[in-house]
Coordinates of C-alpha atoms and ligand atoms in Angstrom, one line a residue:
M190 CA 147.3 113.9 282.1
N191 CA 146.7 110.2 280.1
Q192 CA 144.3 108.8 281.9
S193 CA 143.5 106.1 279.1
Q194 CA 146.3 104.3 280.2
N195 CA 144.9 103.4 283.4
H196 CA 143.1 100.2 281.8
D197 CA 146.2 98.2 281.4
E198 CA 146.6 96.0 284.1
S199 CA 150.5 95.2 283.8
S200 CA 151.4 96.7 287.0
L201 CA 148.0 96.5 289.6
N202 CA 149.2 96.5 292.4
K203 CA 150.7 93.7 294.6
L204 CA 150.8 91.4 291.8
D205 CA 152.9 87.9 291.9
P206 CA 153.8 87.2 288.4
N207 CA 155.4 83.6 289.7
W208 CA 151.8 82.4 291.8
R209 CA 150.9 79.4 290.0
N210 CA 147.5 80.2 288.1
D211 CA 148.0 84.2 287.5
A212 CA 149.7 83.1 284.0
L213 CA 146.5 81.4 283.0
D214 CA 144.6 84.4 281.3
L215 CA 143.8 85.4 277.6
G216 CA 145.0 83.6 274.5
L217 CA 146.1 80.0 276.4
D218 CA 145.0 77.1 275.1
Y219 CA 142.9 75.6 278.1
G220 CA 139.5 74.3 277.7
M221 CA 136.2 76.6 278.1
Q222 CA 135.0 75.2 281.7
T223 CA 138.9 75.8 282.9
I224 CA 138.8 79.2 281.8
A225 CA 135.4 79.3 283.2
V226 CA 136.7 78.5 286.9
R227 CA 140.3 80.2 286.8
A228 CA 141.0 82.6 283.9
G229 CA 141.5 86.3 285.1
Q230 CA 142.3 85.7 288.5
H231 CA 145.2 87.6 290.2
R232 CA 146.1 86.4 293.6
T233 CA 147.5 88.9 296.0
D234 CA 150.4 88.7 298.1
E235 CA 148.1 87.1 300.8
G236 CA 147.5 84.5 298.4
E237 CA 144.0 84.1 298.9
H238 CA 142.6 81.2 296.7
S239 CA 139.1 82.7 295.6
E240 CA 138.6 86.1 294.3
P241 CA 138.5 88.6 296.5
I242 CA 136.3 91.8 296.1
F243 CA 138.0 94.7 296.2
T244 CA 135.4 97.4 298.0
T245 CA 137.2 100.3 297.9
S246 CA 136.5 103.2 296.1
S247 CA 140.4 105.0 295.3
Y248 CA 143.6 103.7 295.5
V249 CA 146.4 105.1 297.5
Y250 CA 150.3 106.2 295.4
R251 CA 153.8 105.7 297.4
S252 CA 154.4 109.1 296.9
A253 CA 153.3 112.2 295.4
A254 CA 155.8 111.9 292.2
D255 CA 153.9 108.0 292.1
A256 CA 150.4 109.8 292.0
A257 CA 152.1 112.5 289.3
A258 CA 153.3 109.2 287.4
H259 CA 149.8 107.8 287.3
F260 CA 148.2 110.8 285.9
D261 CA 151.0 111.5 283.3
G262 CA 150.7 108.0 281.8
T263 CA 154.5 107.3 282.8
K264 CA 152.5 104.4 284.9
T265 CA 149.7 102.5 284.8
G266 CA 147.5 101.1 287.3
N267 CA 144.3 101.6 289.5
V268 CA 143.7 105.3 289.4
Y269 CA 139.6 105.1 290.7
S270 CA 136.7 102.4 290.8
R271 CA 135.5 104.1 288.2
H272 CA 138.1 103.7 285.8
T273 CA 139.2 100.3 287.4
N274 CA 138.7 98.1 290.2
P275 CA 140.6 94.6 290.5
S276 CA 137.1 92.4 291.1
V277 CA 135.5 94.0 288.2
R278 CA 139.3 93.0 286.1
T279 CA 138.8 89.9 287.3
F280 CA 135.5 89.3 285.7
E281 CA 136.1 91.6 282.4
R282 CA 139.3 88.9 281.6
R283 CA 136.9 85.8 282.1
L284 CA 134.1 86.5 280.3
A285 CA 136.6 88.0 277.4
A286 CA 138.3 84.4 277.7
L287 CA 135.4 82.8 277.6
E288 CA 133.9 84.6 274.2
N289 CA 137.2 84.5 272.8
G290 CA 137.5 88.5 272.9
E291 CA 140.6 90.0 273.5
R292 CA 139.0 92.5 276.4
A293 CA 135.4 93.1 277.8
V294 CA 134.1 95.9 279.5
A295 CA 132.3 95.7 282.5
T296 CA 128.8 98.1 283.2
A297 CA 126.6 98.8 286.1
S298 CA 123.7 96.8 284.2
G299 CA 122.8 95.1 280.2
M300 CA 120.9 98.2 279.4
G301 CA 124.3 100.2 280.8
A302 CA 126.4 97.9 278.3
I303 CA 124.0 99.2 275.4
L304 CA 123.8 102.4 276.0
T305 CA 127.6 102.5 276.5
M306 CA 127.5 100.6 272.5
C307 CA 125.6 103.9 271.4
L308 CA 127.7 106.4 272.6
A309 CA 130.7 104.6 271.5
Y310 CA 129.8 103.7 268.2
L311 CA 127.2 105.6 266.9
K312 CA 127.2 109.7 266.5
A313 CA 123.9 111.9 265.2
G314 CA 123.6 111.5 261.4
D315 CA 124.5 107.5 261.7
H316 CA 121.9 104.7 261.2
L317 CA 121.4 102.1 263.4
L318 CA 119.8 98.9 262.2
A319 CA 118.3 96.9 264.8
A320 CA 116.3 93.3 264.9
N321 CA 112.8 93.8 265.3
Q322 CA 112.9 91.2 268.1
L323 CA 114.8 92.7 271.0
F324 CA 114.7 93.5 275.0
G325 CA 111.9 95.5 275.8
S326 CA 114.0 98.8 277.3
S327 CA 116.4 98.2 274.0
I328 CA 113.9 99.1 271.5
G329 CA 112.8 101.9 274.5
L330 CA 116.6 103.3 274.2
F331 CA 116.8 103.4 270.9
N332 CA 113.4 105.2 269.5
N333 CA 113.2 107.4 272.4
Y334 CA 116.9 108.3 273.2
M335 CA 119.0 107.6 270.1
A336 CA 116.5 109.3 268.1
K337 CA 116.9 111.9 270.4
F338 CA 120.1 112.8 269.5
G339 CA 120.2 112.7 265.5
V340 CA 120.6 108.9 265.2
E341 CA 118.3 106.9 262.9
V342 CA 116.7 103.8 264.1
S343 CA 115.1 101.5 261.8
Y344 CA 114.0 97.5 262.2
V345 CA 114.4 94.3 260.7
D346 CA 112.5 90.9 260.6
C347 CA 115.6 89.2 262.1
F348 CA 115.2 85.9 260.3
D349 CA 114.8 87.5 257.0
N350 CA 118.5 87.8 255.7
E351 CA 117.2 89.6 252.5
A352 CA 115.2 91.9 254.3
W353 CA 118.4 92.8 256.4
A354 CA 120.2 93.2 253.1
N355 CA 117.3 95.4 251.6
A356 CA 117.9 98.0 255.0
V357 CA 121.5 99.0 254.4
Q358 CA 121.7 102.4 254.4
P359 CA 125.1 104.6 253.5
N360 CA 125.0 106.0 257.1
T361 CA 124.4 102.5 258.8
K362 CA 126.7 102.3 261.2
V363 CA 125.7 99.6 263.4
I364 CA 123.6 96.2 263.0
Y365 CA 122.1 95.5 266.3
C366 CA 120.5 91.8 267.3
E367 CA 119.9 89.3 270.2
S368 CA 120.1 85.4 269.2
P369 CA 118.3 84.1 270.4
S370 CA 116.0 87.1 270.8
N371 CA 113.8 88.1 273.1
P372 CA 110.7 87.0 273.9
L373 CA 110.2 84.7 270.7
A374 CA 113.5 82.8 270.9
Q375 CA 114.1 83.7 267.6
I376 CA 117.7 83.0 265.8
C377 CA 119.6 85.7 263.3
D378 CA 122.0 83.7 261.3
I379 CA 125.2 86.0 262.7
G380 CA 127.4 84.5 259.6
Y381 CA 125.5 85.8 257.3
L382 CA 125.2 89.2 258.9
S383 CA 128.7 89.4 259.6
Q384 CA 129.5 89.1 255.9
L385 CA 126.8 91.9 254.9
C386 CA 128.9 94.1 258.0
K387 CA 132.2 93.6 256.4
A388 CA 131.1 94.5 252.6
N389 CA 129.2 97.6 254.1
D390 CA 131.8 98.6 257.0
I391 CA 129.2 98.1 259.2
L392 CA 129.8 97.0 263.1
L393 CA 128.1 93.5 263.9
V394 CA 126.9 94.0 267.8
V395 CA 125.1 91.0 269.2
D396 CA 123.4 91.1 272.3
N397 CA 124.2 87.4 273.9
C398 CA 122.5 87.2 277.1
F399 CA 120.3 84.0 276.3
A400 CA 122.7 82.1 274.5
T401 CA 126.1 82.8 276.8
P402 CA 129.2 81.8 275.9
A403 CA 128.3 78.5 277.0
L404 CA 126.4 78.0 273.9
Q405 CA 127.4 80.5 271.6
R406 CA 130.5 82.7 270.9
P407 CA 129.2 85.3 268.5
L408 CA 133.1 86.4 268.2
D409 CA 133.9 83.3 266.6
L410 CA 131.0 83.4 264.0
G411 CA 132.1 87.2 262.8
A412 CA 130.2 89.6 265.2
D413 CA 132.5 92.5 265.9
V414 CA 130.8 93.1 269.2
V415 CA 129.0 90.9 272.1
I416 CA 126.7 92.1 274.7
H417 CA 125.7 91.0 277.8
S418 CA 123.2 91.6 280.3
A419 CA 124.8 89.8 283.3
T420 CA 121.9 89.9 285.4
K421 CA 120.4 87.3 283.6
Y422 CA 122.8 83.9 283.0
L423 CA 126.4 85.1 283.9
D424 CA 124.8 85.4 287.9
G425 CA 122.1 82.8 286.9
Q426 CA 120.7 82.9 290.6
G427 CA 118.6 86.5 290.6
R428 CA 120.9 88.5 292.8
V429 CA 122.9 91.1 291.1
L430 CA 122.6 93.5 287.9
G431 CA 125.5 94.1 285.8
G432 CA 126.2 93.7 281.7
A433 CA 129.4 93.8 279.8
L434 CA 130.8 94.9 276.4
V435 CA 133.4 92.0 274.5
G436 CA 135.1 92.7 271.7
S437 CA 138.8 93.9 270.1
D438 CA 141.1 95.9 272.0
E439 CA 140.4 98.9 270.2
L440 CA 136.5 98.6 270.0
M441 CA 136.6 98.0 273.7
Q442 CA 139.0 101.4 274.2
E443 CA 136.3 103.5 273.1
A444 CA 133.4 101.5 275.3
F445 CA 136.0 101.6 278.4
T446 CA 136.5 105.3 278.0
V447 CA 132.3 106.2 277.5
V448 CA 131.7 103.9 281.3
R449 CA 134.6 105.9 282.7
S450 CA 133.0 108.8 281.4
G451 CA 129.7 108.0 282.6
G452 CA 130.2 106.5 285.4
I453 CA 128.3 103.2 284.2
S454 CA 130.8 101.1 286.0
M455 CA 130.3 98.0 287.7
S456 CA 130.3 97.6 291.5
P457 CA 133.3 95.5 292.9
F458 CA 130.6 93.1 294.6
N459 CA 128.6 92.8 291.7
A460 CA 131.6 91.5 289.6
W461 CA 132.3 89.2 292.4
V462 CA 129.2 87.5 291.9
F463 CA 129.6 87.4 288.7
T464 CA 133.2 85.9 288.0
K465 CA 131.8 82.9 290.6
G466 CA 128.8 82.5 288.3
L467 CA 130.7 82.1 285.0
E468 CA 132.5 79.3 286.9
T469 CA 129.1 76.9 286.7
L470 CA 128.1 78.9 283.6
K471 CA 128.4 75.6 281.6
L472 CA 126.8 73.3 283.6
R473 CA 124.1 75.6 284.7
M474 CA 123.2 76.0 280.6
Q475 CA 123.4 72.4 280.3
A476 CA 120.8 71.4 283.2
H477 CA 118.8 75.1 281.8
C478 CA 118.7 73.6 278.2
Q479 CA 117.8 69.8 279.1
N480 CA 115.2 71.1 281.1
A481 CA 113.7 73.4 278.4
N482 CA 113.7 70.7 276.0
Q483 CA 111.3 68.9 277.7
V484 CA 109.3 71.4 278.4
A485 CA 108.9 72.5 275.5
E486 CA 108.0 68.9 274.0
F487 CA 105.4 68.9 276.5
L488 CA 103.9 72.4 275.5
V489 CA 104.1 71.6 271.8
N490 CA 101.8 68.5 272.6
H491 CA 99.2 70.4 274.7
P492 CA 95.5 71.2 272.6
N493 CA 95.2 74.7 274.7
V494 CA 98.8 75.4 273.1
S495 CA 98.6 76.8 269.6
T496 CA 102.3 77.8 269.2
V497 CA 105.6 77.4 270.4
H498 CA 108.5 79.5 269.5
F499 CA 111.6 77.7 271.1
S500 CA 114.2 76.6 268.4
G501 CA 115.0 73.2 270.0
L502 CA 111.9 72.0 268.3
S503 CA 113.3 70.0 265.3
D504 CA 110.1 71.7 263.3
H505 CA 111.1 75.3 264.4
S506 CA 112.4 77.2 261.4
A507 CA 115.5 78.5 262.7
H508 CA 116.1 74.7 264.1
E509 CA 118.9 73.7 261.5
L510 CA 120.7 77.1 262.0
A511 CA 120.9 77.0 266.1
T512 CA 122.0 74.1 265.5
R513 CA 124.8 75.2 263.5
Q514 CA 125.1 78.1 265.8
H515 CA 125.4 77.1 268.6
H516 CA 128.4 75.0 270.3
M517 CA 126.1 72.7 272.7
K518 CA 125.0 69.7 271.7
N519 CA 121.2 69.9 272.4
G520 CA 121.4 73.5 273.7
Y521 CA 119.2 76.1 272.3
G522 CA 118.6 78.1 275.3
A523 CA 116.0 77.9 278.5
I524 CA 113.8 80.8 277.5
M525 CA 110.6 80.1 275.1
G526 CA 107.4 81.9 274.0
F527 CA 104.2 79.7 273.9
E528 CA 101.1 81.2 272.6
V529 CA 97.9 80.2 274.3
K530 CA 94.4 79.5 272.4
A531 CA 91.3 81.7 273.1
S532 CA 88.6 79.6 275.1
D533 CA 84.7 79.7 275.2
S534 CA 85.0 81.8 278.1
R535 CA 88.5 83.4 277.9
D536 CA 90.2 85.1 274.9
T537 CA 93.6 85.2 274.5
K538 CA 94.9 87.2 277.0
E539 CA 92.5 85.8 279.5
A540 CA 93.2 82.7 278.4
A541 CA 97.5 83.6 279.0
W542 CA 96.7 84.8 282.5
H543 CA 94.9 82.3 283.3
V544 CA 97.8 79.6 283.0
I545 CA 100.1 82.4 284.8
D546 CA 97.7 82.7 287.6
S547 CA 97.7 78.9 288.5
T548 CA 100.9 78.2 288.8
Q549 CA 102.0 78.0 292.4
M550 CA 105.6 77.1 292.3
V551 CA 106.9 79.2 289.2
S552 CA 107.7 83.1 289.9
I553 CA 105.7 85.2 287.9
T554 CA 108.4 88.1 287.5
N555 CA 109.7 89.7 284.3
N556 CA 113.4 88.4 285.3
L557 CA 114.6 85.6 283.7
G558 CA 117.9 83.4 283.4
D559 CA 117.4 82.7 286.8
A560 CA 117.8 78.9 288.7
K561 CA 114.1 79.5 289.6
T562 CA 111.5 78.9 286.6
T563 CA 109.8 82.6 285.6
I564 CA 106.7 83.4 283.6
T565 CA 105.1 86.2 282.1
H566 CA 102.9 87.7 279.9
P567 CA 105.2 90.2 277.6
A568 CA 102.1 92.1 276.3
T569 CA 101.1 93.5 279.1
T570 CA 104.7 93.8 281.2
T571 CA 108.0 93.9 279.4
H572 CA 106.8 95.3 276.3
F573 CA 103.4 97.2 277.4
R574 CA 105.2 100.4 276.8
L575 CA 105.5 99.9 273.5
T576 CA 103.0 101.3 271.1
A577 CA 100.8 98.8 269.6
E578 CA 102.7 98.6 266.2
A579 CA 106.1 98.4 268.3
R580 CA 104.5 95.4 269.7
A581 CA 102.7 93.6 266.6
E582 CA 106.4 94.3 265.2
A583 CA 108.0 92.7 267.5
G584 CA 105.6 89.5 267.4
V585 CA 104.2 90.0 271.1
K586 CA 100.6 88.5 270.8
D587 CA 97.8 88.9 273.3
G588 CA 98.2 84.9 274.0
L589 CA 101.9 85.0 274.1
I590 CA 103.5 83.7 277.3
R591 CA 107.2 84.2 278.0
L592 CA 109.2 81.1 279.9
S593 CA 112.3 81.3 281.4
V594 CA 113.2 77.8 282.5
G595 CA 114.8 77.4 285.6
L596 CA 117.0 74.3 287.6
E597 CA 113.8 73.0 289.2
D598 CA 112.9 69.2 288.7
V599 CA 111.8 69.6 285.3
E600 CA 108.2 67.4 286.5
D601 CA 107.2 70.0 288.5
I602 CA 107.7 73.0 286.6
I603 CA 105.4 70.6 283.8
K604 CA 103.3 70.4 286.2
D605 CA 102.8 73.7 287.4
L606 CA 102.5 74.8 283.6
A607 CA 99.8 72.0 283.1
R608 CA 97.3 73.3 286.2
G609 CA 96.1 76.5 283.8
L610 CA 96.4 74.9 280.4
D611 CA 94.4 72.0 281.6
S612 CA 91.5 74.2 282.8
L613 CA 91.3 76.8 280.2
Ligands
PLP938 C1 117.6 91.8 280.7 C2 118.3 92.2 279.5 C3 118.8 93.4 278.8 C4 118.8 94.3 279.7 O1 119.6 94.1 280.8 P1 119.5 94.7 282.6 O2 120.5 94.1 283.0 O3 118.6 94.4 282.9 O4 119.9 96.3 282.0 C5 119.5 93.6 277.0 N1 119.2 92.4 276.9 C6 118.5 91.5 277.0 C7 118.7 90.0 275.9 C8 117.8 90.7 278.3 O5 117.3 89.8 278.3

């Protein structure tokens, strides 16, 4: 029985290679936006124009011999949707093309992708070296579960190249970072980290959730694996959960085996939502970034704001690096942190809560990467479960607010933020 062959889509049922556009796939020389709209689609002989949703858990065979051939490896094709599904495959192929990777593996959520990364590339005795600013649940997974299975975990100030080099150990197997990071939108030097990893036989894994391939392609900068929480900008409208890994065929085969065995698979419906989301990703990201640049300007000039964490500001310590690393002009992402000042009657936490509670339009929610602007207080929500030390390490202060700038009219977003900031 050789089910490892099942990922090979070469014989997916009822594909007609003569359909126009079916050839538009990985490696062909099309522009990013063309790839986003068309790559990965395989038309069935129904001739559908838009990508269908294959809501099926399993697949039928033409005969007993045909079934046996799918299991002994002489024939490849769909067997079961925990392994492969045409809708999921379309999303994987389109995302892989956008990230310039050989292959993508979809997962049930972003955390599912990060867990898959851990299970595929780490074992007891290995060392995972991670950036100190990460999505809260990533830190929880590493500290609570990877440690439980004997993986050593340590953290480094993500912007400090020397600290990264000094923290590498003989058993370091993975370097893990987000760029821009959560919640302070800090930038890691992916090119530098890639050299460090190559010199020490380490895998570089980059969570590209905040930038998306519309702004940054970590594989082109030397990363080995890209992680996505598709839940965020790839959907972009806050509807469904999903995640993905992207990289070489070899690394993705290891990840695929984990997803298949562990049942971390993406649902076909969610894959369809993400596939359609990718079509407008670049256009949405351009609009998100434009709004974010204006909101950051407003915040940095407000007397009750002490710090704005956003690499789009020209005096931000990582502005130059972000400008170099992001291929979208004036694209610095749309997620920022800002710290409010204490006032006579409010300490920094109360001041932050006042700003959040004074909004009338912006959504108070921990989700991000949505068409709707969202606001949250990391210290008491997303990073609440961390110890005080881990929070301090991640730079999550009591006065910090995280903002995910959406696609509303920017004047309305600014007006909503001004309500609380002006009345502190
Ligand atoms: C949301 C998020 C995740 C986790 O993704 P889920 O889809 O919520 O599981 C991982 N990394 C970053 C940067 C995120 O913002």
